Coordinates of C-alpha atoms in Angstrom, one line a residue:
M737 CA 0.0 0.0 0.0
V738 CA 1.3 3.4 -0.9
K739 CA 1.8 5.7 2.1
H740 CA 3.4 9.1 1.9
T741 CA 3.7 12.1 4.0
P742 CA 3.3 15.4 2.0
A743 CA 6.4 16.3 0.1
G744 CA 7.0 19.6 1.7
A745 CA 10.1 21.6 2.2
L746 CA 13.2 19.4 1.8
A747 CA 16.2 20.2 4.1
D748 CA 19.5 20.8 2.4
G749 CA 22.2 18.2 2.6
P750 CA 23.1 14.8 1.0
G751 CA 21.2 12.6 3.5
H752 CA 17.6 11.5 3.8
S753 CA 15.2 13.9 5.6
A754 CA 11.5 13.2 6.5
G755 CA 10.6 15.4 3.6
A756 CA 12.7 13.3 1.2
R757 CA 11.1 10.2 2.5
G758 CA 7.7 11.8 1.9
Y759 CA 8.8 12.5 -1.7
A760 CA 9.2 8.7 -2.4
A761 CA 8.5 5.4 -0.6
V762 CA 12.1 4.4 -1.2
P763 CA 14.2 7.2 0.5
V764 CA 15.9 9.6 -1.9
P765 CA 18.9 11.9 -1.3
V766 CA 17.6 15.4 -0.6
D767 CA 19.5 17.1 -3.4
V768 CA 18.1 14.6 -6.0
A769 CA 14.5 15.2 -4.7
Q770 CA 15.1 19.0 -4.9
R771 CA 16.4 18.9 -8.5
A772 CA 13.6 16.6 -9.5
L773 CA 10.9 18.9 -8.0
R774 CA 12.5 22.0 -9.6
L775 CA 12.5 20.1 -13.0
E776 CA 8.9 19.1 -12.6
A777 CA 7.9 22.7 -11.6
L778 CA 9.8 24.0 -14.7
L779 CA 7.9 21.6 -17.0
G780 CA 4.6 22.8 -15.6
N781 CA 1.2 21.2 -15.2
P782 CA 0.9 18.6 -17.9
E783 CA -2.9 19.0 -18.0
D784 CA -2.7 22.8 -18.7
P785 CA -3.7 23.2 -22.4
A786 CA -1.7 26.4 -22.6
N787 CA 1.6 24.8 -21.4
P788 CA 4.1 24.2 -24.2
Y789 CA 5.4 21.2 -22.2
G790 CA 1.9 19.9 -21.4
T791 CA 0.6 16.5 -22.5
A792 CA -1.6 17.8 -25.3
A793 CA 1.0 20.2 -26.7
L794 CA 3.8 17.7 -26.8
A795 CA 1.6 15.0 -28.5
A796 CA 0.4 17.6 -31.1
A797 CA 3.9 18.7 -31.9
A798 CA 5.0 15.1 -32.4
G799 CA 2.2 14.5 -34.8
M800 CA 3.0 17.6 -36.8
R801 CA 6.8 17.2 -37.0
G802 CA 7.5 13.5 -36.1
T803 CA 10.1 14.7 -33.5
A804 CA 10.6 17.1 -30.6
P805 CA 12.1 20.4 -31.5
R806 CA 15.8 20.7 -30.7
T807 CA 15.2 23.5 -28.1
A808 CA 18.1 24.2 -25.7
A809 CA 17.7 22.4 -22.3
P810 CA 17.4 24.6 -19.3
E811 CA 20.6 25.1 -17.4
G812 CA 21.6 22.3 -15.1
I813 CA 19.4 19.5 -16.8
T814 CA 22.3 17.5 -17.9
D815 CA 24.8 18.4 -15.1
K816 CA 26.7 15.3 -14.1
S817 CA 28.9 17.0 -11.4
A818 CA 29.5 15.8 -7.9
A819 CA 26.0 16.9 -7.0
W820 CA 24.7 13.7 -8.5
P821 CA 25.7 10.8 -6.2
D822 CA 25.7 8.1 -8.9
A823 CA 24.2 7.2 -12.3
A824 CA 21.1 5.8 -10.8
Q825 CA 20.4 9.0 -8.9
F826 CA 21.3 11.1 -11.9
V827 CA 18.5 9.3 -13.8
R828 CA 16.2 9.5 -10.9
G829 CA 16.6 13.3 -10.7
L830 CA 15.7 13.4 -14.4
R831 CA 12.6 11.2 -14.0
P832 CA 10.0 14.2 -14.4
L833 CA 11.4 14.9 -17.9
L834 CA 11.8 11.3 -18.9
R835 CA 8.2 10.7 -17.8
R836 CA 6.8 13.7 -19.6
D837 CA 7.9 12.9 -23.2
L838 CA 10.4 10.7 -24.9
G839 CA 11.1 13.2 -27.6
L840 CA 11.8 16.0 -25.2
A841 CA 14.0 13.7 -23.2
D842 CA 15.9 12.9 -26.4
A843 CA 16.3 16.6 -27.3
W844 CA 17.5 17.7 -23.9
V845 CA 19.5 14.8 -22.6
L846 CA 19.9 11.7 -24.7
H847 CA 21.1 13.4 -27.9
P848 CA 23.8 15.5 -26.0
L849 CA 25.0 12.4 -24.2
R850 CA 25.6 10.4 -27.4
H851 CA 28.4 12.8 -28.2
E852 CA 30.1 12.2 -24.8
P853 CA 32.3 9.3 -23.8
A854 CA 29.6 8.0 -21.4
H855 CA 28.1 5.7 -23.9
A856 CA 27.0 3.1 -21.4
L857 CA 25.1 5.8 -19.4
A858 CA 23.5 7.1 -22.7
R859 CA 22.3 3.5 -23.4
L860 CA 20.8 3.0 -19.9
L861 CA 19.4 6.5 -19.8
G862 CA 17.6 5.7 -23.1
S863 CA 16.0 2.6 -21.5
A864 CA 15.1 4.6 -18.4
A865 CA 13.4 7.3 -20.5
L866 CA 11.4 4.7 -22.5
L867 CA 10.2 3.1 -19.3
A868 CA 9.4 6.3 -17.6
A869 CA 7.3 7.5 -20.6
T870 CA 5.5 4.2 -20.8
G871 CA 4.9 4.5 -17.1
G872 CA 3.2 7.9 -17.6
V873 CA 0.8 6.3 -20.1
L874 CA 0.1 3.4 -17.7
H875 CA -0.8 5.9 -15.0
T876 CA -3.2 7.7 -17.3
T877 CA -4.8 4.5 -18.5
A878 CA -5.1 3.0 -15.0
A879 CA -6.8 6.2 -13.9
I880 CA -9.4 5.8 -16.7
V881 CA -10.0 2.1 -16.0
D882 CA -10.1 2.6 -12.2
G883 CA -12.8 5.3 -12.6
R884 CA -14.9 3.1 -15.0
A885 CA -14.5 -0.1 -13.1
R886 CA -16.4 1.4 -10.1
H887 CA -19.7 1.5 -12.0
D888 CA -19.1 -0.6 -15.1
P889 CA -18.3 -4.3 -14.5
A890 CA -17.2 -4.7 -18.0
A891 CA -14.2 -2.4 -17.4
R892 CA -13.0 -4.8 -14.7
Q893 CA -11.6 -7.2 -17.3
W894 CA -8.7 -4.8 -17.8
L895 CA -7.5 -4.9 -14.2
P896 CA -5.3 -8.0 -14.6
V897 CA -4.0 -6.6 -17.9
L898 CA -2.9 -3.3 -16.3
A899 CA -1.5 -5.2 -13.3
A900 CA 0.7 -7.3 -15.7
V901 CA 1.8 -4.2 -17.4
F902 CA 2.8 -2.6 -14.1
A903 CA 4.7 -5.8 -13.0
D904 CA 6.5 -5.9 -16.3
L905 CA 7.5 -2.3 -16.1
L906 CA 8.7 -2.8 -12.5
A907 CA 10.8 -5.7 -13.8
C908 CA 12.3 -3.7 -16.6
E909 CA 13.1 -0.9 -14.1
A910 CA 14.7 -3.3 -11.7
L911 CA 17.1 -4.5 -14.4
T912 CA 17.8 -0.9 -15.7
T913 CA 18.4 0.4 -12.1
V914 CA 20.6 -2.4 -11.1
A915 CA 22.7 -1.8 -14.2
L916 CA 22.8 1.9 -13.4
R917 CA 23.9 1.2 -9.8
G918 CA 26.7 -1.0 -10.9
L919 CA 27.9 1.4 -13.6
A920 CA 31.5 2.4 -13.5
P921 CA 33.1 5.1 -15.7
A922 CA 35.1 2.6 -17.6
D923 CA 32.0 0.4 -18.6
D924 CA 31.0 0.5 -22.2
A925 CA 27.6 -0.3 -23.9
G926 CA 28.8 -3.9 -24.4
A927 CA 28.9 -4.7 -20.7
L928 CA 26.5 -7.6 -20.0
P929 CA 24.0 -5.7 -17.7
V930 CA 24.0 -2.7 -20.1
A931 CA 23.5 -4.9 -23.1
A932 CA 20.8 -7.0 -21.4
T933 CA 18.8 -3.7 -20.6
G934 CA 19.4 -2.3 -24.1
Y935 CA 18.0 -5.5 -25.7
L936 CA 15.2 -6.4 -23.4
V937 CA 13.5 -3.1 -22.6
P938 CA 12.7 -2.1 -26.2
H939 CA 11.2 -5.5 -26.9
L940 CA 9.0 -5.7 -23.9
V941 CA 7.9 -2.1 -24.0
S942 CA 6.5 -2.8 -27.5
D943 CA 4.3 -5.6 -26.0
L944 CA 3.2 -3.3 -23.1
V945 CA 2.4 -0.3 -25.5
A946 CA 0.2 -2.7 -27.5
D947 CA -1.6 -3.7 -24.3
L948 CA -2.2 -0.2 -23.3
E949 CA -3.4 0.8 -26.8
L950 CA -5.9 -2.0 -26.7
V951 CA -7.2 -0.9 -23.3
L952 CA -7.6 2.6 -24.5
Q953 CA -9.3 1.6 -27.7
E954 CA -11.7 -0.6 -26.0
S955 CA -12.4 2.1 -23.5
E956 CA -13.6 4.3 -26.5
F957 CA -10.5 6.5 -26.9
G958 CA -10.1 6.9 -30.6
P959 CA -6.8 7.7 -32.5
D960 CA -7.5 11.4 -32.3
S961 CA -7.8 11.4 -28.5
T962 CA -4.8 12.9 -26.6
E963 CA -4.3 9.6 -24.9
R964 CA -3.8 7.7 -28.1
R965 CA -1.7 10.5 -29.5
V966 CA 0.6 10.3 -26.6
L967 CA 1.1 6.6 -27.3
A968 CA 1.7 7.4 -31.0
A969 CA 4.3 10.0 -30.1
L970 CA 6.0 7.5 -27.8
E971 CA 6.3 5.1 -30.7
G972 CA 7.4 7.7 -33.1
H973 CA 10.2 8.9 -30.9
R974 CA 11.8 5.6 -30.2
S975 CA 14.0 5.5 -33.2
T976 CA 15.6 8.9 -32.7
A977 CA 16.0 8.1 -29.0
G978 CA 17.9 4.9 -29.8
V979 CA 15.4 2.5 -28.0
D980 CA 13.9 0.8 -31.1
G981 CA 14.3 -2.6 -32.6
R982 CA 17.5 -1.7 -34.4
A983 CA 19.2 -0.7 -31.2
A984 CA 17.9 -3.8 -29.6
L985 CA 19.5 -5.9 -32.4
V986 CA 22.9 -4.2 -31.6
A987 CA 22.5 -5.0 -27.9
Q988 CA 21.6 -8.6 -28.7
Q989 CA 24.9 -9.0 -30.6
Q990 CA 26.8 -7.7 -27.7
L991 CA 25.1 -10.2 -25.4
V992 CA 26.3 -13.0 -27.5
R993 CA 29.8 -11.7 -27.4
A994 CA 29.9 -10.9 -23.7
P995 CA 32.6 -12.8 -21.8
S996 CA 31.7 -15.8 -19.7
L997 CA 31.4 -15.0 -15.9
R998 CA 30.5 -17.1 -13.0
A999 CA 28.2 -16.3 -10.0
Q1000 CA 30.0 -15.2 -6.8
P1001 CA 28.2 -16.2 -3.7
A1002 CA 26.9 -13.2 -1.6
A1003 CA 28.5 -10.9 -4.2
L1004 CA 27.8 -7.2 -3.9
P1005 CA 24.4 -7.2 -1.9
E1006 CA 24.4 -3.5 -1.7
L1007 CA 23.8 -3.4 -5.5
F1008 CA 20.1 -4.3 -4.9
R1009 CA 19.5 -2.1 -1.9
L1010 CA 17.9 0.9 -3.7
A1011 CA 17.8 3.2 -0.7
G1012 CA 21.6 3.0 -0.1
P1013 CA 24.5 4.4 -2.1
A1014 CA 25.2 2.7 -5.4
P1015 CA 28.4 0.5 -5.3
G1016 CA 29.4 1.5 -8.8
A1017 CA 31.6 -1.6 -8.9
G1018 CA 31.6 -2.1 -12.6
A1019 CA 30.3 -4.5 -15.2
T1020 CA 32.1 -7.6 -14.0
R1021 CA 31.1 -7.5 -10.3
C1022 CA 27.6 -6.4 -11.3
T1023 CA 27.2 -9.4 -13.6
E1024 CA 28.6 -11.8 -10.9
A1025 CA 26.1 -10.3 -8.4
L1026 CA 23.2 -10.8 -10.8
L1027 CA 24.2 -14.4 -11.6
A1028 CA 24.4 -15.2 -7.9
V1029 CA 20.8 -14.2 -7.0
L1030 CA 18.8 -17.1 -8.5
P1031 CA 21.1 -19.9 -7.3
D1032 CA 21.0 -18.3 -3.8
T1033 CA 17.1 -18.3 -3.8
A1034 CA 16.2 -19.3 -0.2
P1035 CA 12.9 -20.0 1.4
H1036 CA 11.7 -17.5 3.9
C1037 CA 13.6 -14.6 2.2
F1038 CA 10.2 -12.8 2.3
G1039 CA 9.4 -13.9 5.9
T1040 CA 6.2 -15.9 6.5
D1041 CA 3.7 -16.7 3.9
D1042 CA 0.8 -15.1 6.0
G1043 CA -1.3 -18.1 5.0
D1044 CA -1.3 -17.3 1.3
G1045 CA 1.6 -19.4 0.1
M1046 CA 3.0 -16.4 -1.8
A1047 CA 6.6 -16.5 -0.6
T1048 CA 6.9 -20.2 -1.0
H1049 CA 5.5 -20.0 -4.5
L1050 CA 8.0 -17.3 -5.3
T1051 CA 10.8 -19.4 -4.1
Q1052 CA 9.7 -22.3 -6.2
V1053 CA 9.6 -20.0 -9.3
G1054 CA 13.1 -18.7 -8.4
R1055 CA 14.6 -22.2 -8.2
R1056 CA 13.1 -23.1 -11.6
L1057 CA 14.6 -20.0 -13.1
A1058 CA 18.0 -20.8 -11.5
T1059 CA 18.0 -24.1 -13.4
E1060 CA 17.4 -22.2 -16.6
Q1061 CA 20.2 -19.9 -15.8
R1062 CA 22.7 -22.7 -15.6
H1063 CA 21.4 -24.2 -18.8
V1064 CA 21.4 -20.9 -20.8
H1065 CA 24.8 -19.7 -19.6
R1066 CA 26.6 -23.0 -20.6
A1067 CA 24.7 -23.2 -23.9
L1068 CA 25.3 -19.6 -25.0
R1069 CA 29.0 -19.8 -24.4
A1070 CA 29.2 -22.9 -26.6
E1071 CA 27.1 -21.5 -29.4
A1072 CA 28.9 -18.1 -29.2
T1073 CA 32.2 -19.9 -29.8
A1074 CA 30.8 -22.0 -32.7
D1075 CA 28.8 -19.3 -34.5
P1076 CA 28.1 -16.0 -32.8
D1077 CA 25.9 -14.7 -35.6
G1078 CA 23.8 -17.9 -35.8
A1079 CA 20.1 -18.1 -34.8
P1080 CA 20.8 -20.5 -31.8
A1081 CA 23.3 -18.0 -30.3
R1082 CA 20.8 -15.2 -30.7
A1083 CA 17.9 -17.1 -29.2
L1084 CA 20.1 -18.0 -26.2
A1085 CA 21.0 -14.4 -25.8
D1086 CA 17.3 -13.5 -25.6
R1087 CA 17.0 -16.1 -22.8
L1088 CA 20.0 -14.9 -20.9
A1089 CA 18.5 -11.3 -20.9
L1090 CA 15.3 -12.6 -19.4
V1091 CA 17.2 -14.6 -16.8
L1092 CA 19.2 -11.5 -15.8
Q1093 CA 15.9 -9.6 -15.5
A1094 CA 14.5 -12.3 -13.2
S1095 CA 17.7 -12.0 -11.1
A1096 CA 17.3 -8.2 -10.8
V1097 CA 13.6 -8.6 -9.8
L1098 CA 14.4 -11.1 -7.1
G1099 CA 17.5 -9.2 -5.9
V1100 CA 15.6 -5.9 -5.5
A1101 CA 12.5 -7.5 -4.0
R1102 CA 14.6 -9.6 -1.5
A1103 CA 16.6 -6.5 -0.4
A1104 CA 13.5 -4.4 0.0
A1105 CA 11.9 -7.2 2.1
Q1106 CA 15.0 -7.2 4.4
S1107 CA 14.7 -3.4 4.7
G1108 CA 10.8 -3.4 5.3
E1109 CA 10.1 -1.2 2.3
G1110 CA 6.4 -1.8 1.9
F1111 CA 5.1 -2.9 -1.5
L1112 CA 8.6 -3.4 -3.1
G1113 CA 9.4 -5.8 -0.3
R1114 CA 6.4 -7.8 -0.6
P1115 CA 6.4 -11.0 -2.9
E1116 CA 3.4 -10.2 -5.0
W1117 CA 4.9 -8.0 -7.6
A1118 CA 8.0 -10.2 -7.9
L1119 CA 5.9 -13.3 -8.2
L1120 CA 3.8 -11.9 -11.0
A1121 CA 6.9 -10.5 -12.8
L1122 CA 8.8 -13.8 -12.4
R1123 CA 5.9 -15.8 -13.6
R1124 CA 5.6 -13.6 -16.7
I1125 CA 9.3 -14.0 -17.3
G1126 CA 8.9 -17.8 -17.0
R1127 CA 6.1 -17.8 -19.5
R1128 CA 8.2 -15.9 -22.0
L1129 CA 10.9 -18.5 -21.5
G1130 CA 8.3 -21.3 -22.1
L1131 CA 9.2 -22.9 -18.7
P1132 CA 6.9 -25.3 -16.8
L1133 CA 6.2 -23.4 -13.7
P1134 CA 4.9 -24.6 -10.3
V1135 CA 1.2 -24.9 -10.2
S1136 CA -0.8 -22.8 -7.7
T1137 CA -4.5 -22.3 -7.6
D1138 CA -4.4 -19.0 -5.8
S1139 CA -1.1 -17.3 -5.6
P1140 CA -1.0 -15.9 -9.2
A1141 CA -4.6 -14.5 -9.0
H1142 CA -3.8 -13.0 -5.5
A1143 CA -0.5 -11.5 -6.8
S1144 CA -2.3 -9.9 -9.8
L1145 CA -5.0 -8.4 -7.4
A1146 CA -2.3 -7.1 -5.0
V1147 CA -0.5 -5.4 -7.8
W1148 CA -3.6 -3.8 -9.3
T1149 CA -4.6 -2.6 -5.8
E1150 CA -1.2 -0.9 -5.5
L1151 CA -1.5 0.6 -9.0
A1152 CA -5.0 1.9 -8.3
E1153 CA -3.8 3.5 -5.0
R1154 CA -0.9 5.2 -6.7
V1155 CA -3.3 6.7 -9.3
Q1156 CA -5.6 7.9 -6.6
Q1157 CA -2.7 9.4 -4.5
R1158 CA -0.8 10.8 -7.6
V1159 CA 2.2 8.6 -7.1
D1160 CA 4.4 7.5 -10.1
C1161 CA 4.5 4.0 -11.5
D1162 CA 8.2 3.6 -10.8
L1163 CA 10.2 1.3 -8.4
Y1164 CA 10.6 4.1 -5.9
A1165 CA 6.9 5.1 -5.6
T1166 CA 7.7 8.8 -6.2
R1167 CA 5.1 11.4 -5.4
L1168 CA 4.0 13.5 -8.4
L1169 CA 3.8 17.2 -8.2
W1170 CA 1.0 17.6 -10.6

């Protein structure tokens, strides 16, 4: 359940204040919260029809030109000085812009970063921007469905669909955020966590956007509605923002050619503790930590089952995915040596990316459970996300009559509460200014 205190004045300093905790369910450094709030205030109310950075104006501009204007970014938007604690917090501070419009994010941040040495950061920032913009559409769509479902039973058919989209978005954010938290200055775009993110996020978002478009269409929002135009603009900007199928293909080739690594037991647990400082340990240690999560899946990592069997079921799914990880890792190395451009190697790279995503989900959820971080630390979202990953892999998963349905309902309930309380659809549960 989402619970926030009002995001009022935020005290100066690098630590976490009560105001910063009110800004997001997962604590945020005060300076990052301040920068994000200033950026959101600068962008203005998205519902204001006179606002040039409003939802309607940006969607209309994309329809007329096919891309956002290359206007100069306000001062400080792309500042990567010591004021930003790490890459993950740099992206977190930019979330209001990334969420607002992918084209504007490309014009102000992504395009300039491509001309700098930090190519791995640019790749991850592109994925984060795509996820943030999709999360904005999910928030709008969930608000529509939540309102209709109160008096129209037919609208309730979309609740599990939107719960699944939410779980998938959180899973994509988990992988992206873990890659950002492990990022070191020397890492390039071919680093395994970076490549997995660059491959998987564009592919999965295509499916999620299709689901959101179907829900809007069936809710009687036509192609000329602002909501559908926002979706069309999101799709139109993906190529210029470097998060389309062509970019995913490059990342897939990098996955095939990534060096073989082994899991290191208990490696880098701080990588998954989102409220703590990022370790920034680099691609090798980040990959080792990801590979260690699934084999280390333990019963009771989410405490007791509370009588619903949810934590036990999650452990069973995690163990099944651990078996898949061992198989995929060995098979990919063999195929990559024999024929790195062949279809078997590319198919195994797809599976490795999904396994790494599952590791990120379980690692983040387990760390949040140990820290007592509410929804993120409960097993429901992780169970729904991991079951969907398992289905994409075509794995036979443990049978449960109740747990998947209970997980879906819990995830929808969280999403509906976030809509009602104006909280973002991100991992951190960030309060929205508008």
